[in-house]
Amino acid sequence: MSNAAWFKRPDMLVGISALVVSFVAVVVSLYSASIDRDYARASVWPQLMVARSYAPQVGKSQLDYLVINNGTGPAIVKYVQVGYDDTYYPTWRALFDSMGLDDVGFVQSQISRMVIPADKQITVLSFTNPKTIEQLSGFDNGLDFTLCYCSIYEECWQVNRQAKQRSVDACIEPSGVLFTQ
């Protein structure tokens, strides 16, 4: 029998080599899985934007407020707040009444607690009456929309009309008035 050190024996060299190769394979596999998870999240990442569209035409002007999903995945809207001068309202009618706008004709779409698919645009509010559009022009700068939405992986963001978007841990409904329409 040979008196060689245990780590110099051929069978031990083969065993240690197999152990090192196995360890490297596990590390590479874990790194690959991490990259796959990141890719899966990125492939369904929503990105909402609140926008205003104004098309002035003689006799056919139109003012729209839009929510656009420019992301690659669906946006799950958890809550919406609509306000004017730091006061929030549950409905469009309550908002317009507080502004002293009695005879406002508008078309609305549901936005609260919706799923907005990728590359989709929702016209949340639309005005075609020139008198109403003129009345609203003075209020436009104080009007605010805040939406909190999540991806299908429960990664959440909050965005407002000024296009300020920030990541949040979760869409926890704030105390105060939430928009119901």
Tab-separated table of N, CA and C in Angstrom, residues 26-176:
chain	number	residue	atom	x	y	z
A	26	VAL	N	-24.054	24.076	-9.848
A	26	VAL	CA	-25.129	24.602	-9.010
A	26	VAL	C	-25.117	26.131	-9.027
A	27	VAL	N	-23.947	26.741	-8.920
A	27	VAL	CA	-23.843	28.206	-8.937
A	27	VAL	C	-24.336	28.748	-10.277
A	28	VAL	N	-23.929	28.149	-11.371
A	28	VAL	CA	-24.367	28.585	-12.699
A	28	VAL	C	-25.877	28.413	-12.842
A	29	SER	N	-26.417	27.331	-12.337
A	29	SER	CA	-27.854	27.075	-12.406
A	29	SER	C	-28.641	28.116	-11.608
A	30	LEU	N	-28.182	28.452	-10.412
A	30	LEU	CA	-28.857	29.468	-9.602
A	30	LEU	C	-28.808	30.834	-10.279
A	31	TYR	N	-27.684	31.185	-10.854
A	31	TYR	CA	-27.552	32.459	-11.565
A	31	TYR	C	-28.479	32.492	-12.775
A	32	SER	N	-28.548	31.411	-13.496
A	32	SER	CA	-29.428	31.323	-14.666
A	32	SER	C	-30.897	31.452	-14.255
A	33	ALA	N	-31.285	30.827	-13.159
A	33	ALA	CA	-32.661	30.926	-12.667
A	33	ALA	C	-32.988	32.356	-12.268
A	34	SER	N	-32.025	33.051	-11.659
A	34	SER	CA	-32.233	34.452	-11.279
A	34	SER	C	-32.443	35.317	-12.517
A	35	ILE	N	-31.652	35.110	-13.535
A	35	ILE	CA	-31.809	35.864	-14.781
A	35	ILE	C	-33.155	35.545	-15.432
A	36	ASP	N	-33.579	34.296	-15.410
A	36	ASP	CA	-34.876	33.907	-15.978
A	36	ASP	C	-36.031	34.594	-15.248
A	37	ARG	N	-35.940	34.685	-13.913
A	37	ARG	CA	-36.983	35.371	-13.142
A	37	ARG	C	-37.031	36.853	-13.497
A	38	ASP	N	-35.872	37.488	-13.595
A	38	ASP	CA	-35.828	38.906	-13.970
A	38	ASP	C	-36.399	39.119	-15.365
A	39	TYR	N	-36.086	38.226	-16.276
A	39	TYR	CA	-36.612	38.336	-17.638
A	39	TYR	C	-38.131	38.158	-17.638
A	40	ALA	N	-38.628	37.209	-16.853
A	40	ALA	CA	-40.076	36.986	-16.781
A	40	ALA	C	-40.784	38.226	-16.237
A	41	ARG	N	-40.209	38.871	-15.207
A	41	ARG	CA	-40.808	40.098	-14.669
A	41	ARG	C	-40.795	41.216	-15.709
A	42	ALA	N	-39.673	41.354	-16.400
A	42	ALA	CA	-39.556	42.418	-17.404
A	42	ALA	C	-40.499	42.199	-18.579
A	43	SER	N	-40.803	40.954	-18.880
A	43	SER	CA	-41.659	40.678	-20.036
A	43	SER	C	-43.126	41.000	-19.763
A	44	VAL	N	-43.486	41.236	-18.510
A	44	VAL	CA	-44.865	41.606	-18.166
A	44	VAL	C	-44.878	42.856	-17.284
A	45	TRP	N	-43.981	43.778	-17.559
A	45	TRP	CA	-43.863	44.995	-16.764
A	45	TRP	C	-44.788	46.072	-17.308
A	46	PRO	N	-45.793	46.491	-16.527
A	46	PRO	CA	-46.680	47.566	-16.976
A	46	PRO	C	-46.058	48.935	-16.703
A	47	GLN	N	-46.491	49.917	-17.443
A	47	GLN	CA	-46.058	51.292	-17.179
A	47	GLN	C	-47.189	52.228	-17.579
A	48	LEU	N	-47.925	52.707	-16.577
A	48	LEU	CA	-49.055	53.592	-16.839
A	48	LEU	C	-48.606	55.046	-16.920
A	49	MET	N	-49.333	55.775	-17.736
A	49	MET	CA	-49.096	57.201	-17.903
A	49	MET	C	-50.461	57.880	-17.956
A	50	VAL	N	-50.604	58.978	-17.244
A	50	VAL	CA	-51.828	59.775	-17.285
A	50	VAL	C	-51.543	60.944	-18.221
A	51	ALA	N	-52.415	61.130	-19.210
A	51	ALA	CA	-52.159	62.167	-20.216
A	51	ALA	C	-53.427	62.945	-20.517
A	52	ARG	N	-53.217	64.073	-21.142
A	52	ARG	CA	-54.313	64.920	-21.595
A	52	ARG	C	-54.151	65.128	-23.088
A	53	SER	N	-55.257	65.072	-23.801
A	53	SER	CA	-55.239	65.294	-25.241
A	53	SER	C	-56.263	66.372	-25.570
A	54	TYR	N	-55.819	67.386	-26.295
A	54	TYR	CA	-56.717	68.471	-26.674
A	54	TYR	C	-56.607	68.682	-28.172
A	55	ALA	N	-57.733	68.567	-28.857
A	55	ALA	CA	-57.780	68.760	-30.303
A	55	ALA	C	-58.702	69.934	-30.606
A	56	PRO	N	-58.128	71.152	-30.721
A	56	PRO	CA	-58.975	72.314	-31.010
A	56	PRO	C	-59.323	72.384	-32.490
A	57	GLN	N	-60.589	72.318	-32.766
A	57	GLN	CA	-61.076	72.447	-34.139
A	57	GLN	C	-62.325	73.315	-34.090
A	58	VAL	N	-62.546	74.053	-35.142
A	58	VAL	CA	-63.714	74.928	-35.191
A	58	VAL	C	-64.975	74.067	-35.143
A	59	GLY	N	-65.766	74.251	-34.093
A	59	GLY	CA	-67.028	73.540	-33.948
A	59	GLY	C	-66.916	72.087	-33.521
A	60	LYS	N	-65.695	71.518	-33.434
A	60	LYS	CA	-65.545	70.104	-33.069
A	60	LYS	C	-64.376	69.875	-32.114
A	61	SER	N	-64.152	70.768	-31.184
A	61	SER	CA	-63.043	70.601	-30.241
A	61	SER	C	-63.294	69.393	-29.359
A	62	GLN	N	-62.188	68.792	-28.886
A	62	GLN	CA	-62.315	67.647	-28.002
A	62	GLN	C	-61.189	67.684	-26.980
A	63	LEU	N	-61.541	67.454	-25.721
A	63	LEU	CA	-60.583	67.392	-24.627
A	63	LEU	C	-60.738	66.020	-23.974
A	64	ASP	N	-59.648	65.278	-23.905
A	64	ASP	CA	-59.675	63.932	-23.325
A	64	ASP	C	-58.614	63.809	-22.242
A	65	TYR	N	-58.933	63.045	-21.203
A	65	TYR	CA	-57.961	62.617	-20.214
A	65	TYR	C	-57.813	61.116	-20.402
A	66	LEU	N	-56.557	60.665	-20.534
A	66	LEU	CA	-56.267	59.287	-20.912
A	66	LEU	C	-55.394	58.605	-19.872
A	67	VAL	N	-55.518	57.290	-19.799
A	67	VAL	CA	-54.568	56.460	-19.073
A	67	VAL	C	-54.029	55.481	-20.100
A	68	ILE	N	-52.709	55.494	-20.254
A	68	ILE	CA	-52.052	54.703	-21.296
A	68	ILE	C	-51.089	53.721	-20.640
A	69	ASN	N	-51.150	52.468	-21.053
A	69	ASN	CA	-50.193	51.467	-20.583
A	69	ASN	C	-49.136	51.293	-21.666
A	70	ASN	N	-47.976	51.902	-21.461
A	70	ASN	CA	-46.868	51.792	-22.410
A	70	ASN	C	-45.966	50.606	-22.108
A	71	GLY	N	-46.315	49.808	-21.127
A	71	GLY	CA	-45.464	48.692	-20.721
A	71	GLY	C	-45.674	47.445	-21.562
A	72	THR	N	-45.035	46.380	-21.118
A	72	THR	CA	-45.100	45.111	-21.841
A	72	THR	C	-46.073	44.114	-21.223
A	73	GLY	N	-46.715	44.497	-20.128
A	73	GLY	CA	-47.651	43.590	-19.480
A	73	GLY	C	-48.852	44.335	-18.935
A	74	PRO	N	-49.840	43.598	-18.449
A	74	PRO	CA	-51.057	44.234	-17.937
A	74	PRO	C	-50.803	44.981	-16.634
A	75	ALA	N	-51.538	46.078	-16.451
A	75	ALA	CA	-51.482	46.862	-15.216
A	75	ALA	C	-52.769	46.610	-14.445
A	76	ILE	N	-52.636	46.164	-13.226
A	76	ILE	CA	-53.791	45.907	-12.375
A	76	ILE	C	-53.975	47.145	-11.489
A	77	VAL	N	-54.991	47.958	-11.806
A	77	VAL	CA	-55.227	49.197	-11.067
A	77	VAL	C	-55.868	48.842	-9.735
A	78	LYS	N	-55.194	49.193	-8.656
A	78	LYS	CA	-55.681	48.884	-7.310
A	78	LYS	C	-56.560	50.005	-6.753
A	79	TYR	N	-56.154	51.257	-6.957
A	79	TYR	CA	-56.991	52.377	-6.544
A	79	TYR	C	-56.642	53.617	-7.360
A	80	VAL	N	-57.595	54.550	-7.355
A	80	VAL	CA	-57.445	55.822	-8.063
A	80	VAL	C	-57.910	56.932	-7.135
A	81	GLN	N	-57.201	58.037	-7.182
A	81	GLN	CA	-57.654	59.245	-6.498
A	81	GLN	C	-57.708	60.358	-7.534
A	82	VAL	N	-58.816	61.094	-7.547
A	82	VAL	CA	-58.981	62.242	-8.436
A	82	VAL	C	-59.263	63.434	-7.556
A	83	GLY	N	-58.479	64.471	-7.765
A	83	GLY	CA	-58.646	65.629	-6.903
A	83	GLY	C	-58.436	66.944	-7.613
A	84	TYR	N	-58.792	67.972	-6.885
A	84	TYR	CA	-58.583	69.334	-7.359
A	84	TYR	C	-58.120	70.163	-6.170
A	85	ASP	N	-56.971	70.822	-6.312
A	85	ASP	CA	-56.396	71.637	-5.244
A	85	ASP	C	-56.319	70.887	-3.918
A	86	ASP	N	-55.759	69.690	-3.956
A	86	ASP	CA	-55.500	68.857	-2.773
A	86	ASP	C	-56.755	68.348	-2.055
A	87	THR	N	-57.900	68.400	-2.709
A	87	THR	CA	-59.121	67.802	-2.171
A	87	THR	C	-59.535	66.703	-3.140
A	88	TYR	N	-59.840	65.513	-2.603
A	88	TYR	CA	-60.173	64.373	-3.453
A	88	TYR	C	-61.674	64.112	-3.457
A	89	TYR	N	-62.158	63.551	-4.583
A	89	TYR	CA	-63.589	63.365	-4.804
A	89	TYR	C	-63.873	61.927	-5.237
A	90	PRO	N	-65.070	61.410	-4.885
A	90	PRO	CA	-65.402	60.024	-5.238
A	90	PRO	C	-65.907	59.853	-6.670
A	91	THR	N	-66.436	60.934	-7.268
A	91	THR	CA	-67.007	60.836	-8.618
A	91	THR	C	-66.673	62.099	-9.399
A	92	TRP	N	-66.831	62.012	-10.717
A	92	TRP	CA	-66.641	63.200	-11.558
A	92	TRP	C	-67.676	64.276	-11.218
A	93	ARG	N	-68.914	63.848	-11.006
A	93	ARG	CA	-69.979	64.805	-10.710
A	93	ARG	C	-69.657	65.600	-9.451
A	94	ALA	N	-69.173	64.921	-8.403
A	94	ALA	CA	-68.815	65.617	-7.160
A	94	ALA	C	-67.672	66.602	-7.407
A	95	LEU	N	-66.723	66.233	-8.232
A	95	LEU	CA	-65.621	67.123	-8.571
A	95	LEU	C	-66.120	68.363	-9.299
A	96	PHE	N	-66.947	68.151	-10.342
A	96	PHE	CA	-67.439	69.290	-11.126
A	96	PHE	C	-68.349	70.192	-10.295
A	97	ASP	N	-69.162	69.602	-9.428
A	97	ASP	CA	-70.019	70.405	-8.550
A	97	ASP	C	-69.177	71.291	-7.633
A	98	SER	N	-68.073	70.747	-7.109
A	98	SER	CA	-67.221	71.535	-6.218
A	98	SER	C	-66.540	72.686	-6.960
A	99	MET	N	-66.364	72.527	-8.272
A	99	MET	CA	-65.749	73.582	-9.083
A	99	MET	C	-66.767	74.620	-9.514
A	100	GLY	N	-68.040	74.348	-9.239
A	100	GLY	CA	-69.097	75.259	-9.648
A	100	GLY	C	-69.499	75.083	-11.103
A	101	LEU	N	-69.178	73.928	-11.666
A	101	LEU	CA	-69.532	73.632	-13.053
A	101	LEU	C	-70.783	72.756	-13.041
A	102	ASP	N	-71.931	73.370	-13.292
A	102	ASP	CA	-73.201	72.648	-13.180
A	102	ASP	C	-73.536	71.830	-14.421
A	103	ASP	N	-73.440	72.425	-15.565
A	103	ASP	CA	-73.915	71.790	-16.795
A	103	ASP	C	-72.735	71.263	-17.617
A	104	VAL	N	-72.038	70.294	-17.047
A	104	VAL	CA	-70.870	69.728	-17.724
A	104	VAL	C	-71.297	68.438	-18.412
A	105	GLY	N	-71.182	68.440	-19.732
A	105	GLY	CA	-71.466	67.218	-20.474
A	105	GLY	C	-70.166	66.475	-20.722
A	106	PHE	N	-70.129	65.192	-20.350
A	106	PHE	CA	-68.895	64.428	-20.514
A	106	PHE	C	-69.213	62.958	-20.741
A	107	VAL	N	-68.224	62.259	-21.278
A	107	VAL	CA	-68.290	60.803	-21.440
A	107	VAL	C	-67.153	60.245	-20.602
A	108	GLN	N	-67.440	59.220	-19.830
A	108	GLN	CA	-66.431	58.646	-18.940
A	108	GLN	C	-66.282	57.151	-19.168
A	109	SER	N	-65.137	56.637	-18.781
A	109	SER	CA	-64.880	55.204	-18.775
A	109	SER	C	-64.456	54.800	-17.371
A	110	GLN	N	-64.758	53.590	-17.012
A	110	GLN	CA	-64.368	53.063	-15.702
A	110	GLN	C	-62.854	52.940	-15.648
A	111	ILE	N	-62.254	53.324	-14.529
A	111	ILE	CA	-60.809	53.186	-14.362
A	111	ILE	C	-60.464	52.488	-13.050
A	112	SER	N	-61.278	52.659	-12.017
A	112	SER	CA	-60.986	52.064	-10.715
A	112	SER	C	-61.077	50.541	-10.778
A	113	ARG	N	-60.064	49.904	-10.214
A	113	ARG	CA	-60.012	48.439	-10.078
A	113	ARG	C	-60.157	47.713	-11.421
A	114	MET	N	-59.441	48.206	-12.400
A	114	MET	CA	-59.455	47.597	-13.736
A	114	MET	C	-58.114	46.942	-14.031
A	115	VAL	N	-58.109	46.115	-15.055
A	115	VAL	CA	-56.863	45.595	-15.608
A	115	VAL	C	-56.717	46.230	-16.983
A	116	ILE	N	-55.616	46.935	-17.166
A	116	ILE	CA	-55.364	47.610	-18.439
A	116	ILE	C	-54.288	46.821	-19.178
A	117	PRO	N	-54.644	46.215	-20.310
A	117	PRO	CA	-53.668	45.410	-21.056
A	117	PRO	C	-52.504	46.256	-21.578
A	118	ALA	N	-51.427	45.589	-21.929
A	118	ALA	CA	-50.259	46.272	-22.498
A	118	ALA	C	-50.649	46.951	-23.807
A	119	ASP	N	-50.009	48.080	-24.068
A	119	ASP	CA	-50.241	48.854	-25.298
A	119	ASP	C	-51.704	49.247	-25.477
A	120	LYS	N	-52.388	49.503	-24.373
A	120	LYS	CA	-53.794	49.902	-24.418
A	120	LYS	C	-53.935	51.305	-23.858
A	121	GLN	N	-54.906	51.998	-24.383
A	121	GLN	CA	-55.194	53.361	-23.956
A	121	GLN	C	-56.672	53.442	-23.590
A	122	ILE	N	-56.965	54.028	-22.444
A	122	ILE	CA	-58.349	54.201	-22.018
A	122	ILE	C	-58.627	55.697	-21.924
A	123	THR	N	-59.680	56.132	-22.594
A	123	THR	CA	-60.117	57.515	-22.470
A	123	THR	C	-60.992	57.573	-21.230
A	124	VAL	N	-60.425	58.098	-20.166
A	124	VAL	CA	-61.098	58.132	-18.873
A	124	VAL	C	-62.215	59.163	-18.863
A	125	LEU	N	-61.968	60.295	-19.511
A	125	LEU	CA	-62.922	61.383	-19.497
A	125	LEU	C	-62.800	62.139	-20.808
A	126	SER	N	-63.948	62.461	-21.411
A	126	SER	CA	-63.933	63.135	-22.708
A	126	SER	C	-64.989	64.240	-22.738
A	127	PHE	N	-64.584	65.385	-23.283
A	127	PHE	CA	-65.483	66.527	-23.432
A	127	PHE	C	-65.485	66.958	-24.892
A	128	THR	N	-66.672	67.252	-25.423
A	128	THR	CA	-66.770	67.759	-26.797
A	128	THR	C	-67.485	69.105	-26.865
A	129	ASN	N	-68.098	69.516	-25.779
A	129	ASN	CA	-68.800	70.795	-25.739
A	129	ASN	C	-67.780	71.933	-25.595
A	130	PRO	N	-67.700	72.833	-26.591
A	130	PRO	CA	-66.710	73.923	-26.529
A	130	PRO	C	-66.839	74.792	-25.278
A	131	LYS	N	-68.065	75.023	-24.811
A	131	LYS	CA	-68.270	75.834	-23.611
A	131	LYS	C	-67.666	75.130	-22.391
A	132	THR	N	-67.887	73.827	-22.281
A	132	THR	CA	-67.339	73.056	-21.168
A	132	THR	C	-65.811	73.043	-21.220
A	133	ILE	N	-65.267	72.862	-22.419
A	133	ILE	CA	-63.811	72.835	-22.576
A	133	ILE	C	-63.215	74.174	-22.147
A	134	GLU	N	-63.863	75.242	-22.517
A	134	GLU	CA	-63.398	76.572	-22.136
A	134	GLU	C	-63.457	76.752	-20.621
A	135	GLN	N	-64.554	76.295	-20.002
A	135	GLN	CA	-64.684	76.405	-18.547
A	135	GLN	C	-63.595	75.604	-17.841
A	136	LEU	N	-63.314	74.415	-18.342
A	136	LEU	CA	-62.337	73.542	-17.692
A	136	LEU	C	-60.905	74.025	-17.850
A	137	SER	N	-60.623	74.808	-18.870
A	137	SER	CA	-59.245	75.246	-19.107
A	137	SER	C	-58.676	76.006	-17.915
A	138	GLY	N	-59.502	76.699	-17.193
A	138	GLY	CA	-59.037	77.420	-16.014
A	138	GLY	C	-58.763	76.521	-14.822
A	139	PHE	N	-59.329	75.337	-14.829
A	139	PHE	CA	-59.165	74.410	-13.709
A	139	PHE	C	-58.097	73.348	-13.969
A	140	ASP	N	-57.629	73.264	-15.185
A	140	ASP	CA	-56.789	72.143	-15.603
A	140	ASP	C	-55.526	71.972	-14.765
A	141	ASN	N	-54.848	73.050	-14.426
A	141	ASN	CA	-53.588	72.917	-13.687
A	141	ASN	C	-53.771	72.353	-12.284
A	142	GLY	N	-54.914	72.567	-11.663
A	142	GLY	CA	-55.146	72.055	-10.315
A	142	GLY	C	-55.697	70.643	-10.268
A	143	LEU	N	-56.058	70.107	-11.438
A	143	LEU	CA	-56.646	68.765	-11.516
A	143	LEU	C	-55.574	67.694	-11.396
A	144	ASP	N	-55.799	66.712	-10.530
A	144	ASP	CA	-54.801	65.669	-10.317
A	144	ASP	C	-55.429	64.285	-10.351
A	145	PHE	N	-54.706	63.354	-10.966
A	145	PHE	CA	-55.069	61.940	-10.970
A	145	PHE	C	-53.901	61.206	-10.319
A	146	THR	N	-54.184	60.308	-9.409
A	146	THR	CA	-53.156	59.439	-8.846
A	146	THR	C	-53.660	58.013	-8.958
A	147	LEU	N	-52.855	57.160	-9.576
A	147	LEU	CA	-53.211	55.750	-9.732
A	147	LEU	C	-52.150	54.892	-9.068
A	148	CYS	N	-52.574	53.844	-8.411
A	148	CYS	CA	-51.650	52.852	-7.884
A	148	CYS	C	-51.975	51.547	-8.596
A	149	TYR	N	-50.961	50.935	-9.165
A	149	TYR	CA	-51.180	49.717	-9.954
A	149	TYR	C	-50.044	48.733	-9.735
A	150	CYS	N	-50.319	47.470	-10.070
A	150	CYS	CA	-49.343	46.407	-9.860
A	150	CYS	C	-49.220	45.548	-11.115
A	151	SER	N	-48.095	44.850	-11.202
A	151	SER	CA	-47.911	43.857	-12.258
A	151	SER	C	-48.503	42.536	-11.768
A	152	ILE	N	-48.473	41.530	-12.608
A	152	ILE	CA	-48.990	40.226	-12.180
A	152	ILE	C	-48.085	39.581	-11.136
A	153	TYR	N	-46.869	40.105	-10.969
A	153	TYR	CA	-45.955	39.624	-9.936
A	153	TYR	C	-46.050	40.459	-8.655
A	154	GLU	N	-47.093	41.289	-8.548
A	154	GLU	CA	-47.344	42.140	-7.381
A	154	GLU	C	-46.221	43.141	-7.124
A	155	GLU	N	-45.538	43.570	-8.169
A	155	GLU	CA	-44.643	44.711	-8.076
A	155	GLU	C	-45.517	45.921	-8.358
A	156	CYS	N	-45.456	46.932	-7.510
A	156	CYS	CA	-46.428	48.023	-7.581
A	156	CYS	C	-45.759	49.382	-7.780
A	157	TRP	N	-46.542	50.276	-8.412
A	157	TRP	CA	-46.096	51.637	-8.688
A	157	TRP	C	-47.249	52.603	-8.468
A	158	GLN	N	-46.883	53.830	-8.257
A	158	GLN	CA	-47.859	54.908	-8.150
A	158	GLN	C	-47.468	55.962	-9.177
A	159	VAL	N	-48.449	56.470	-9.911
A	159	VAL	CA	-48.192	57.484	-10.925
A	159	VAL	C	-49.247	58.564	-10.807
A	160	ASN	N	-48.844	59.802	-11.130
A	160	ASN	CA	-49.815	60.887	-11.112
A	160	ASN	C	-49.806	61.611	-12.452
A	161	ARG	N	-50.631	62.612	-12.556
A	161	ARG	CA	-50.798	63.321	-13.826
A	161	ARG	C	-49.534	64.043	-14.258
A	162	GLN	N	-48.685	64.384	-13.322
A	162	GLN	CA	-47.439	65.063	-13.656
A	162	GLN	C	-46.369	64.074	-14.116
A	163	ALA	N	-46.767	62.839	-14.363
A	163	ALA	CA	-45.886	61.762	-14.839
A	163	ALA	C	-44.816	61.394	-13.813
A	164	LYS	N	-45.086	61.677	-12.552
A	164	LYS	CA	-44.168	61.254	-11.502
A	164	LYS	C	-44.547	59.827	-11.116
A	165	GLN	N	-43.638	58.926	-11.395
A	165	GLN	CA	-43.890	57.519	-11.105
A	165	GLN	C	-42.886	57.062	-10.062
A	166	ARG	N	-43.376	56.302	-9.097
A	166	ARG	CA	-42.475	55.773	-8.082
A	166	ARG	C	-42.901	54.367	-7.712
A	167	SER	N	-41.925	53.583	-7.384
A	167	SER	CA	-42.173	52.205	-6.966
A	167	SER	C	-42.650	52.222	-5.511
A	168	VAL	N	-43.644	51.390	-5.214
A	168	VAL	CA	-44.143	51.257	-3.845
A	168	VAL	C	-44.160	49.783	-3.477
A	169	ASP	N	-44.088	49.495	-2.182
A	169	ASP	CA	-44.088	48.103	-1.735
A	169	ASP	C	-45.405	47.411	-2.050
A	170	ALA	N	-46.498	48.133	-1.888
A	170	ALA	CA	-47.834	47.600	-2.154
A	170	ALA	C	-48.788	48.772	-2.322
A	171	CYS	N	-49.889	48.525	-2.981
A	171	CYS	CA	-50.915	49.562	-3.162
A	171	CYS	C	-51.875	49.508	-1.982
A	172	ILE	N	-51.505	50.186	-0.931
A	172	ILE	CA	-52.334	50.246	0.261
A	172	ILE	C	-53.218	51.483	0.115
A	173	GLU	N	-54.524	51.260	0.127
A	173	GLU	CA	-55.452	52.371	-0.077
A	173	GLU	C	-55.259	53.427	1.000
A	174	PRO	N	-55.032	54.671	0.580
A	174	PRO	CA	-54.831	55.731	1.555
A	174	PRO	C	-56.132	56.086	2.260
A	175	SER	N	-55.995	56.646	3.434
A	175	SER	CA	-57.200	57.144	4.107
A	175	SER	C	-57.653	58.370	3.340
A	176	GLY	N	-58.906	58.580	3.274
A	176	GLY	CA	-59.429	59.691	2.487
A	176	GLY	C	-60.365	59.163	1.422
